[in-house]
Structures are given as C-alpha cells and as structure tokens.
CSV table of C-alpha atoms and ligand atoms in Angstrom, one decimal:
chain,number,residue,atom,x,y,z
A,233,ALA,CA,39.4,-15.4,27.9
A,234,LYS,CA,36.0,-14.0,28.9
A,235,ALA,CA,37.2,-13.4,32.5
A,236,ALA,CA,40.2,-11.5,31.3
A,237,GLY,CA,38.0,-9.2,29.2
A,238,ARG,CA,38.6,-8.7,25.5
A,239,GLY,CA,42.2,-9.4,25.2
A,240,VAL,CA,44.5,-9.0,22.2
A,241,VAL,CA,44.2,-12.6,21.3
A,242,GLU,CA,40.4,-12.5,21.2
A,243,VAL,CA,40.3,-9.4,19.0
A,244,PHE,CA,42.8,-11.0,16.7
A,245,ASP,CA,40.6,-14.1,16.6
A,246,ASP,CA,37.6,-12.0,15.6
A,247,GLU,CA,39.5,-10.4,12.8
A,248,LEU,CA,40.8,-13.7,11.6
A,249,ARG,CA,37.3,-15.2,11.6
A,250,ALA,CA,36.0,-12.2,9.7
A,251,GLU,CA,38.8,-12.5,7.1
A,252,LEU,CA,38.2,-16.2,6.7
A,253,ASN,CA,34.4,-15.6,6.3
A,254,ALA,CA,35.1,-12.9,3.7
A,255,ARG,CA,37.3,-15.3,1.7
A,256,ALA,CA,34.7,-18.1,1.9
A,257,GLU,CA,32.0,-15.7,0.7
A,258,LEU,CA,34.2,-14.4,-2.2
A,259,GLU,CA,34.9,-18.0,-3.2
A,260,THR,CA,31.2,-19.0,-3.2
A,261,ALA,CA,30.3,-15.8,-5.2
A,262,LEU,CA,33.1,-16.5,-7.7
A,263,ARG,CA,32.1,-20.1,-8.2
A,264,HIS,CA,28.6,-19.0,-8.8
A,265,GLY,CA,29.8,-16.1,-11.0
A,266,LEU,CA,31.8,-18.4,-13.2
A,267,GLU,CA,28.7,-20.7,-13.7
A,268,ALA,CA,26.5,-17.7,-14.3
A,269,GLY,CA,28.8,-16.2,-17.0
A,270,GLU,CA,29.9,-13.2,-15.0
A,271,LEU,CA,33.6,-13.7,-16.0
A,272,VAL,CA,34.9,-12.0,-19.2
A,273,LEU,CA,38.2,-12.0,-20.9
A,274,TYR,CA,39.8,-8.7,-21.8
A,275,TYR,CA,42.5,-8.8,-24.5
A,276,GLN,CA,45.7,-6.8,-24.7
A,277,PRO,CA,47.7,-6.6,-27.9
A,278,VAL,CA,51.3,-7.9,-27.9
A,279,LEU,CA,53.3,-6.1,-30.6
A,280,ASP,CA,55.9,-7.8,-32.8
A,281,LEU,CA,58.8,-5.4,-32.7
A,282,GLY,CA,60.2,-6.7,-36.0
A,283,THR,CA,57.1,-5.8,-38.0
A,284,GLY,CA,55.4,-3.3,-35.7
A,285,ARG,CA,52.2,-5.2,-35.9
A,286,THR,CA,50.0,-7.1,-33.4
A,287,ARG,CA,50.4,-10.8,-33.9
A,288,SER,CA,49.0,-12.0,-30.6
A,289,VAL,CA,47.0,-10.9,-27.6
A,290,GLU,CA,47.1,-11.8,-23.9
A,291,ALA,CA,43.7,-12.9,-22.4
A,292,LEU,CA,43.2,-11.2,-18.9
A,293,VAL,CA,40.2,-12.2,-16.9
A,294,ARG,CA,37.7,-9.7,-15.3
A,295,TRP,CA,34.7,-10.3,-13.1
A,296,VAL,CA,31.6,-8.3,-13.9
A,297,ARG,CA,30.2,-8.9,-10.4
A,298,PRO,CA,26.7,-7.6,-9.8
A,299,GLY,CA,26.8,-4.7,-7.4
A,300,HIS,CA,30.6,-4.5,-7.5
A,301,GLY,CA,31.3,-3.4,-11.1
A,302,LEU,CA,34.4,-4.6,-12.9
A,303,VAL,CA,36.6,-6.6,-10.5
A,304,PRO,CA,40.3,-7.0,-11.4
A,305,PRO,CA,41.9,-10.4,-11.2
A,306,ASP,CA,44.2,-9.5,-8.3
A,307,ALA,CA,41.1,-9.2,-6.2
A,308,PHE,CA,39.9,-12.8,-6.8
A,309,ILE,CA,42.6,-14.9,-8.4
A,310,PRO,CA,44.4,-15.4,-5.0
A,311,VAL,CA,41.2,-16.7,-3.5
A,312,ALA,CA,40.5,-19.0,-6.6
A,313,GLU,CA,44.1,-20.3,-6.2
A,314,ALA,CA,43.3,-21.6,-2.7
A,315,SER,CA,41.0,-24.3,-4.2
A,316,SER,CA,40.3,-26.2,-7.4
A,317,LEU,CA,38.2,-23.2,-8.5
A,318,VAL,CA,41.3,-21.8,-10.3
A,319,CYS,CA,41.4,-24.9,-12.4
A,320,ASP,CA,37.7,-24.4,-13.4
A,321,LEU,CA,38.6,-20.8,-14.2
A,322,GLY,CA,41.6,-21.9,-16.3
A,323,ARG,CA,39.5,-24.5,-18.2
A,324,TRP,CA,36.9,-21.8,-19.0
A,325,ALA,CA,39.6,-19.3,-20.0
A,326,LEU,CA,41.2,-21.8,-22.4
A,327,ALA,CA,37.8,-22.6,-24.0
A,328,GLU,CA,36.8,-18.9,-24.2
A,329,ALA,CA,40.0,-17.5,-25.6
A,330,THR,CA,40.3,-20.2,-28.3
A,331,ALA,CA,36.7,-19.7,-29.3
A,332,GLN,CA,37.3,-15.9,-29.5
A,333,LEU,CA,40.1,-16.5,-32.0
A,334,VAL,CA,37.6,-18.3,-34.2
A,335,ARG,CA,35.1,-15.5,-33.9
A,336,TRP,CA,37.8,-13.0,-34.8
A,337,ASP,CA,38.9,-15.1,-37.8
A,338,ALA,CA,35.3,-15.1,-39.1
A,339,GLU,CA,35.1,-11.3,-38.7
A,340,GLY,CA,38.4,-10.9,-40.6
A,341,GLY,CA,40.2,-7.6,-40.7
A,342,HIS,CA,42.9,-6.8,-38.2
A,343,ARG,CA,41.6,-9.3,-35.7
A,344,GLY,CA,41.8,-12.3,-38.0
A,345,GLY,CA,44.6,-14.8,-37.6
A,346,LEU,CA,45.7,-13.7,-34.2
A,347,ALA,CA,47.3,-15.9,-31.6
A,348,VAL,CA,46.3,-15.8,-27.9
A,349,ALA,CA,48.1,-16.3,-24.6
A,350,VAL,CA,46.2,-17.6,-21.6
A,351,ASN,CA,47.4,-17.4,-18.0
A,352,ILE,CA,47.4,-20.7,-16.2
A,353,SER,CA,47.9,-21.1,-12.5
A,354,GLY,CA,50.6,-23.4,-11.2
A,355,ARG,CA,48.0,-25.4,-9.3
A,356,HIS,CA,46.1,-26.1,-12.6
A,357,LEU,CA,49.3,-26.9,-14.4
A,358,ALA,CA,50.1,-29.6,-11.9
A,359,GLN,CA,46.6,-31.3,-12.3
A,360,ALA,CA,46.2,-34.5,-14.3
A,361,HIS,CA,43.4,-33.0,-16.3
A,362,LEU,CA,45.3,-30.0,-17.5
A,363,LEU,CA,46.3,-31.6,-20.8
A,364,GLU,CA,42.7,-32.6,-21.4
A,365,ASP,CA,41.5,-29.1,-20.8
A,366,VAL,CA,43.9,-27.8,-23.4
A,367,THR,CA,43.2,-30.5,-26.0
A,368,ASP,CA,39.4,-30.0,-25.4
A,369,ALA,CA,39.8,-26.3,-26.2
A,370,LEU,CA,41.9,-27.0,-29.3
A,371,ALA,CA,39.4,-29.6,-30.6
A,372,ALA,CA,36.3,-27.5,-29.9
A,373,SER,CA,37.8,-24.4,-31.6
A,374,GLY,CA,39.7,-26.2,-34.3
A,375,ILE,CA,42.6,-23.7,-34.1
A,376,ASP,CA,46.1,-24.6,-34.9
A,377,PRO,CA,47.9,-25.4,-31.6
A,378,SER,CA,50.7,-22.9,-32.4
A,379,ARG,CA,48.1,-20.1,-32.0
A,380,LEU,CA,47.8,-20.9,-28.3
A,381,THR,CA,50.4,-19.9,-25.7
A,382,VAL,CA,50.1,-21.0,-22.1
A,383,GLU,CA,51.6,-18.4,-19.6
A,384,ILE,CA,52.9,-19.7,-16.3
A,385,THR,CA,54.9,-18.1,-13.6
A,386,GLU,CA,58.4,-19.4,-13.0
A,387,THR,CA,57.7,-20.4,-9.4
A,388,VAL,CA,55.6,-23.4,-10.5
A,389,LEU,CA,58.7,-24.9,-12.2
A,390,VAL,CA,60.7,-25.2,-9.0
A,391,ASP,CA,59.0,-28.0,-7.1
A,392,GLU,CA,56.4,-29.7,-9.3
A,393,PRO,CA,57.7,-32.5,-11.5
A,394,LEU,CA,54.2,-33.0,-13.0
A,395,ALA,CA,54.1,-29.4,-14.0
A,396,LEU,CA,57.3,-29.8,-16.0
A,397,GLU,CA,56.0,-33.0,-17.6
A,398,HIS,CA,52.8,-31.2,-18.6
A,399,LEU,CA,54.8,-28.4,-20.2
A,400,ARG,CA,56.8,-30.9,-22.3
A,401,SER,CA,53.5,-32.5,-23.4
A,402,LEU,CA,52.0,-29.2,-24.3
A,403,ARG,CA,55.0,-28.4,-26.5
A,404,GLU,CA,54.7,-31.8,-28.2
A,405,LEU,CA,51.1,-30.8,-29.0
A,406,GLY,CA,52.5,-27.7,-30.7
A,407,VAL,CA,51.2,-25.3,-28.0
A,408,ARG,CA,53.7,-22.6,-27.0
A,409,VAL,CA,54.8,-22.1,-23.4
A,410,ALA,CA,55.8,-18.7,-21.9
A,411,ILE,CA,57.4,-18.0,-18.5
A,412,ASP,CA,55.5,-15.0,-17.1
A,413,ASP,CA,57.0,-12.3,-14.8
A,414,PHE,CA,60.5,-13.5,-15.5
A,415,GLY,CA,63.0,-11.9,-13.1
A,416,THR,CA,60.8,-11.9,-10.0
A,417,GLY,CA,61.4,-15.5,-9.0
A,418,TYR,CA,64.4,-17.8,-8.6
A,419,THR,CA,65.0,-19.1,-12.1
A,420,SER,CA,68.5,-18.3,-13.2
A,421,ILE,CA,69.5,-17.5,-16.8
A,422,GLY,CA,71.5,-20.7,-16.8
A,423,GLN,CA,68.4,-22.8,-16.1
A,424,LEU,CA,66.6,-21.3,-19.1
A,425,SER,CA,68.4,-23.6,-21.5
A,426,ARG,CA,66.9,-26.7,-19.7
A,427,LEU,CA,63.3,-25.5,-19.3
A,428,PRO,CA,60.6,-26.6,-21.7
A,429,VAL,CA,59.6,-23.0,-22.7
A,430,ASP,CA,59.5,-21.0,-25.9
A,431,VAL,CA,59.0,-17.5,-24.6
A,432,LEU,CA,60.3,-15.4,-21.7
A,433,LYS,CA,58.2,-12.5,-20.5
A,434,ILE,CA,60.2,-9.9,-18.7
A,435,ASP,CA,58.4,-8.5,-15.7
A,436,ARG,CA,57.1,-4.9,-15.8
A,437,SER,CA,59.2,-4.0,-12.8
A,438,PHE,CA,62.4,-4.4,-14.9
A,439,VAL,CA,61.0,-2.7,-18.0
A,440,SER,CA,59.7,0.4,-16.3
A,441,SER,CA,62.3,0.9,-13.6
A,442,PRO,CA,64.2,4.1,-13.8
A,443,GLU,CA,67.2,2.4,-12.1
A,444,ALA,CA,70.1,2.5,-14.5
A,445,GLY,CA,71.2,-1.1,-13.8
A,446,HIS,CA,67.9,-2.5,-14.9
A,447,ALA,CA,68.4,-1.5,-18.5
A,448,ASP,CA,71.6,-3.5,-18.5
A,449,LEU,CA,69.8,-6.5,-16.9
A,450,VAL,CA,67.1,-6.4,-19.5
A,451,ARG,CA,69.7,-6.3,-22.3
A,452,LEU,CA,71.5,-9.3,-20.7
A,453,LEU,CA,68.2,-11.2,-20.3
A,454,ILE,CA,67.3,-10.7,-24.0
A,455,SER,CA,70.7,-11.8,-25.3
A,456,ALA,CA,70.7,-14.8,-23.0
A,457,ALA,CA,67.2,-15.8,-24.0
A,458,HIS,CA,68.1,-15.5,-27.7
A,459,SER,CA,71.2,-17.6,-27.2
A,460,PHE,CA,68.8,-20.4,-26.0
A,461,SER,CA,66.5,-19.7,-28.9
A,462,LEU,CA,63.8,-18.3,-26.7
A,463,GLY,CA,61.6,-15.4,-27.8
A,464,VAL,CA,61.3,-12.4,-25.5
A,465,VAL,CA,58.2,-10.3,-24.7
A,466,ALA,CA,58.6,-7.1,-22.6
A,467,GLU,CA,55.7,-6.4,-20.3
A,468,GLY,CA,54.4,-3.0,-19.1
A,469,VAL,CA,55.9,-0.7,-21.7
A,470,GLU,CA,54.5,2.7,-21.0
A,471,GLU,CA,57.0,5.2,-22.4
A,472,ASP,CA,58.7,5.8,-25.7
A,473,GLY,CA,62.1,5.7,-24.0
A,474,GLN,CA,61.5,2.1,-22.8
A,475,LEU,CA,60.4,1.1,-26.3
A,476,SER,CA,63.6,2.6,-27.8
A,477,ALA,CA,65.7,0.7,-25.3
A,478,LEU,CA,63.9,-2.6,-26.1
A,479,LEU,CA,64.3,-2.1,-29.8
A,480,ALA,CA,68.0,-1.4,-29.4
A,481,ALA,CA,68.3,-4.6,-27.4
A,482,SER,CA,66.6,-6.6,-30.1
A,483,CYS,CA,63.6,-7.5,-28.0
A,484,ASP,CA,61.1,-9.6,-30.0
A,485,ALA,CA,57.8,-8.3,-28.7
A,486,ALA,CA,56.2,-5.8,-26.3
A,487,GLN,CA,53.0,-5.2,-24.5
A,488,GLY,CA,51.9,-2.2,-22.5
A,489,TYR,CA,49.8,0.9,-22.1
A,490,LEU,CA,52.0,2.7,-24.6
A,491,PHE,CA,50.3,0.6,-27.3
A,492,ALA,CA,47.0,-0.5,-25.9
A,493,ARG,CA,45.3,-1.4,-22.6
A,494,PRO,CA,43.4,-4.6,-22.1
A,495,VAL,CA,39.9,-4.3,-23.7
A,496,PRO,CA,36.8,-6.4,-24.4
A,497,ALA,CA,37.1,-8.6,-27.5
A,498,ALA,CA,34.8,-6.3,-29.5
A,499,ASP,CA,37.1,-3.2,-28.8
A,500,LEU,CA,40.5,-4.7,-29.7
A,501,PRO,CA,42.3,-2.0,-31.6
A,502,PRO,CA,44.7,-2.4,-34.6
A,503,ALA,CA,47.6,-1.6,-32.4
A,504,GLU,CA,50.9,-0.6,-34.1
A,505,LEU,CA,54.1,0.9,-33.0
A,506,PRO,CA,54.1,4.7,-32.6
A,507,GLY,CA,55.5,6.0,-36.0
A,508,ALA,CA,58.6,7.6,-34.5
A,509,ALA,CA,59.9,4.3,-33.1
A,510,VAL,CA,59.9,2.3,-36.4
B,292,C2E,P1,50.1,-10.7,-15.7
B,292,C2E,O1,49.9,-12.0,-16.3
B,292,C2E,O2,51.5,-10.3,-15.4
B,292,C2E,O3,49.4,-9.7,-16.6
B,292,C2E,C1,49.9,-8.4,-16.9
B,292,C2E,C2,49.2,-7.3,-16.0
B,292,C2E,O4,49.8,-6.1,-16.3
B,292,C2E,C3,47.7,-7.2,-16.4
B,292,C2E,O5,47.0,-6.8,-15.2
B,292,C2E,C4,47.7,-6.0,-17.4
B,292,C2E,O6,46.5,-5.3,-17.4
B,292,C2E,C5,48.8,-5.1,-16.7
B,292,C2E,N1,49.4,-4.3,-17.7
B,292,C2E,C6,49.6,-4.4,-19.0
B,292,C2E,N2,50.3,-3.4,-19.6
B,292,C2E,C7,50.6,-2.5,-18.5
B,292,C2E,C8,51.3,-1.3,-18.5
B,292,C2E,O7,51.8,-0.7,-19.4
B,292,C2E,N3,51.4,-0.7,-17.2
B,292,C2E,C9,50.9,-1.3,-16.1
B,292,C2E,N4,51.0,-0.7,-14.9
B,292,C2E,N5,50.2,-2.5,-16.1
B,292,C2E,C10,50.1,-3.1,-17.4
B,292,C2E,P2,45.6,-7.5,-14.8
B,292,C2E,O8,44.8,-7.7,-16.1
B,292,C2E,O9,45.1,-6.7,-13.7
B,292,C2E,O10,46.1,-9.0,-14.3
B,292,C2E,C11,46.8,-9.1,-13.2
B,292,C2E,C12,47.3,-10.5,-13.0
B,292,C2E,O11,46.2,-11.4,-12.8
B,292,C2E,C13,48.0,-11.1,-14.2
B,292,C2E,O12,49.3,-10.6,-14.3
B,292,C2E,C14,47.9,-12.6,-14.0
B,292,C2E,O13,48.9,-13.0,-13.1
B,292,C2E,C15,46.5,-12.7,-13.3
B,292,C2E,N6,45.5,-13.1,-14.3
B,292,C2E,C16,44.9,-12.4,-15.2
B,292,C2E,N7,44.0,-13.1,-15.9
B,292,C2E,C17,44.2,-14.4,-15.4
B,292,C2E,C18,43.6,-15.7,-15.8
B,292,C2E,O14,42.7,-15.8,-16.7
B,292,C2E,N8,44.0,-16.7,-15.0
B,292,C2E,C19,44.9,-16.6,-14.1
B,292,C2E,N9,45.3,-17.8,-13.4
B,292,C2E,N10,45.5,-15.5,-13.7
B,292,C2E,C20,45.1,-14.4,-14.4
B,293,CA,CA1,50.6,-13.1,-18.0
B,294,CA,CA1,53.3,-10.9,-16.4
B,295,CA,CA1,52.3,-9.9,-13.1
C-alpha cells in the first residue's frame, strides 16, 4: 500500500483504527467511572392516568464524567453493551434504584411508597447471574418485589431462550416485567398473549407522531394489551393533545416532558396531571 501512496483503503484503515481506539478508551473510562461512583440515576415520574398521581418512576442512568459534564446514556450504553460492562452497570442500577426507594420511604411525603423501573440490557438478561443480581438488590433493600419493574426491549425476546426463562423467574419472584419501546421491533400484537410480561411501553415515536394513522395504532395497541391483561405506559408525552388522546383510549399510565423531565433523586417533583386534563 505504501508504494501506491495513501489509497482509500489505507485512509479507511486509519479511521477504523481511530474509531476502535476511541471505543476502547471510552470503555476503560466507563469501567473506571462505574467503580469511582461517577454514574448517577436520574428519575422520571410515570403518571397513573386513573388517579392522576405518580405511582412509579423510571431510573435513567447519567455519567458525570470529569471534564465532560453530564453524559447521556446514548453516548455510552452502546459501548457498554459490547462487553460484560453493561451487566455490571445493570447490577449497579438495580442496587442503586432499590436503595433509593428505601431512602424515599424514610423521607416520606410524595416520594414515599413509589415503585421503580430499571432498564436492563438484553445481554444482561441472558446472563446466568441476572436473577441473583435482582434477588441481591431485593434482599439488600428489603422492598416488596412488586415495587420493582425490569424494562427490556422487545428485540431480546426473539432469539434468547434463557432471556425468556429469566423473565418467567422474575415474575415468579413478584417482580414486574415491561416491554420497552414497543412498536419499534418485530413483536406482533398476537405474540403479546404468550410473552411473560406485565406492562407494554408504547414508544415515543408513536405517541408523538403527527401522522393520523398513528393515533389509531396507539388505540389498537392499548385495547389489544388490555385484552391480554397487560398495563400500558405511553412514553414521550409532550403535548396536551397527546395526553387527551391517551386518556380517551384508556391508557393506564404516561411519562414525558409534559409532566416532568428526568431529574436527580433529590429533585423528584410531585408530578400530577395538568388540571385541564382530569
Ligand atoms: P428509554 O428506556 O426508552 O428511556 C426513555 C428516554 O426518553 C429517556 O432518554 C428519557 O429521558 C426520554 N424522554 C422521556 N420523556 C420524554 C419526552 O417527553 N420527550 C422526549 N423527546 N424524550 C423523553 P435517556 O434518559 O437519554 O435514555 C436513553 C436510553 O438509554 C433509554 O431509552 C434506555 O434505552 C437507555 N438507558 C437509560 N438508562 C439505562 C440504564 O440504566 N441501563 C440501560 N441498559 N440502558 C439505559
Ligand atoms: Ca425504558
Ligand atoms: Ca422506552
Ligand atoms: Ca428508547
């Protein structure tokens, strides 16, 4: 390649090498950051549309990386998912989120008695130690298992028999299971009746889309989920009109900037439905 000068292949090679180095550095920094306590959980209220009150929150990880500020999960979860690091992160998140419920219980007020949903990667769900990570978090915190929901994306259910088995075991423990980002993968409504899940979270792209057909699809998803005795949470609710449509469709719960953004534990607001909607 030298004799031919810097050809396209060689430049591509350099870029690929730089990209791989960057990922390796990020992974090392993240591993260190997790051990050094640089990761924090933010919490976003999930509103019960029946009562208008917050009954649970979703835990969303942030990395307070020195010299980089607050790093959002999309910037590091994909790198963590390439190795067992995402399992270490999941174990930490389960322990931290359940411990937070106990701290909020002790504080009382609007933060007492909440439930929490933790995002778990498909890679972690398929690991043999997943169940132990959950039971450890439950034992250390002493919370009732029904106050913990594990959120997984539907793609993990397709080809991982162990993942399905773990979901069944989690539900036997009394832990709740939610399918995240529903509608973006390949799970059909018909399959829902056979999956070991309690809650379906409708992806933001369907909730916020101005396309007329999407409102019908959301209504259909909600009634299908209900016919299989699943609860439905709508994600990414930003506008009053979206909330009205969800209320009209008997959606069970909703989450989004209209009510509250994800915030640190100490800042969790007493989120309620806007007065006009009730
Ligand atoms: P997700 O589980 O689908 O989480 C919902 C995302 O939507 C969050 O982004 C949340 O801040 C954002 N969101 C909530 N309401 C609204 C809204 O009204 N409008 C808009 N535009 N966005 C809204 P975030 O916190 O950046 O998290 C991104 C993704 O990173 C999550 O998507 C989840 O897949 C992943 N993630 C977050 N925390 C964890 C974690 O602890 N473990 C794992 N494995 N993944 C995580
Ligand atoms: Ca989620
Ligand atoms: Ca989601
Ligand atoms: Ca998402």
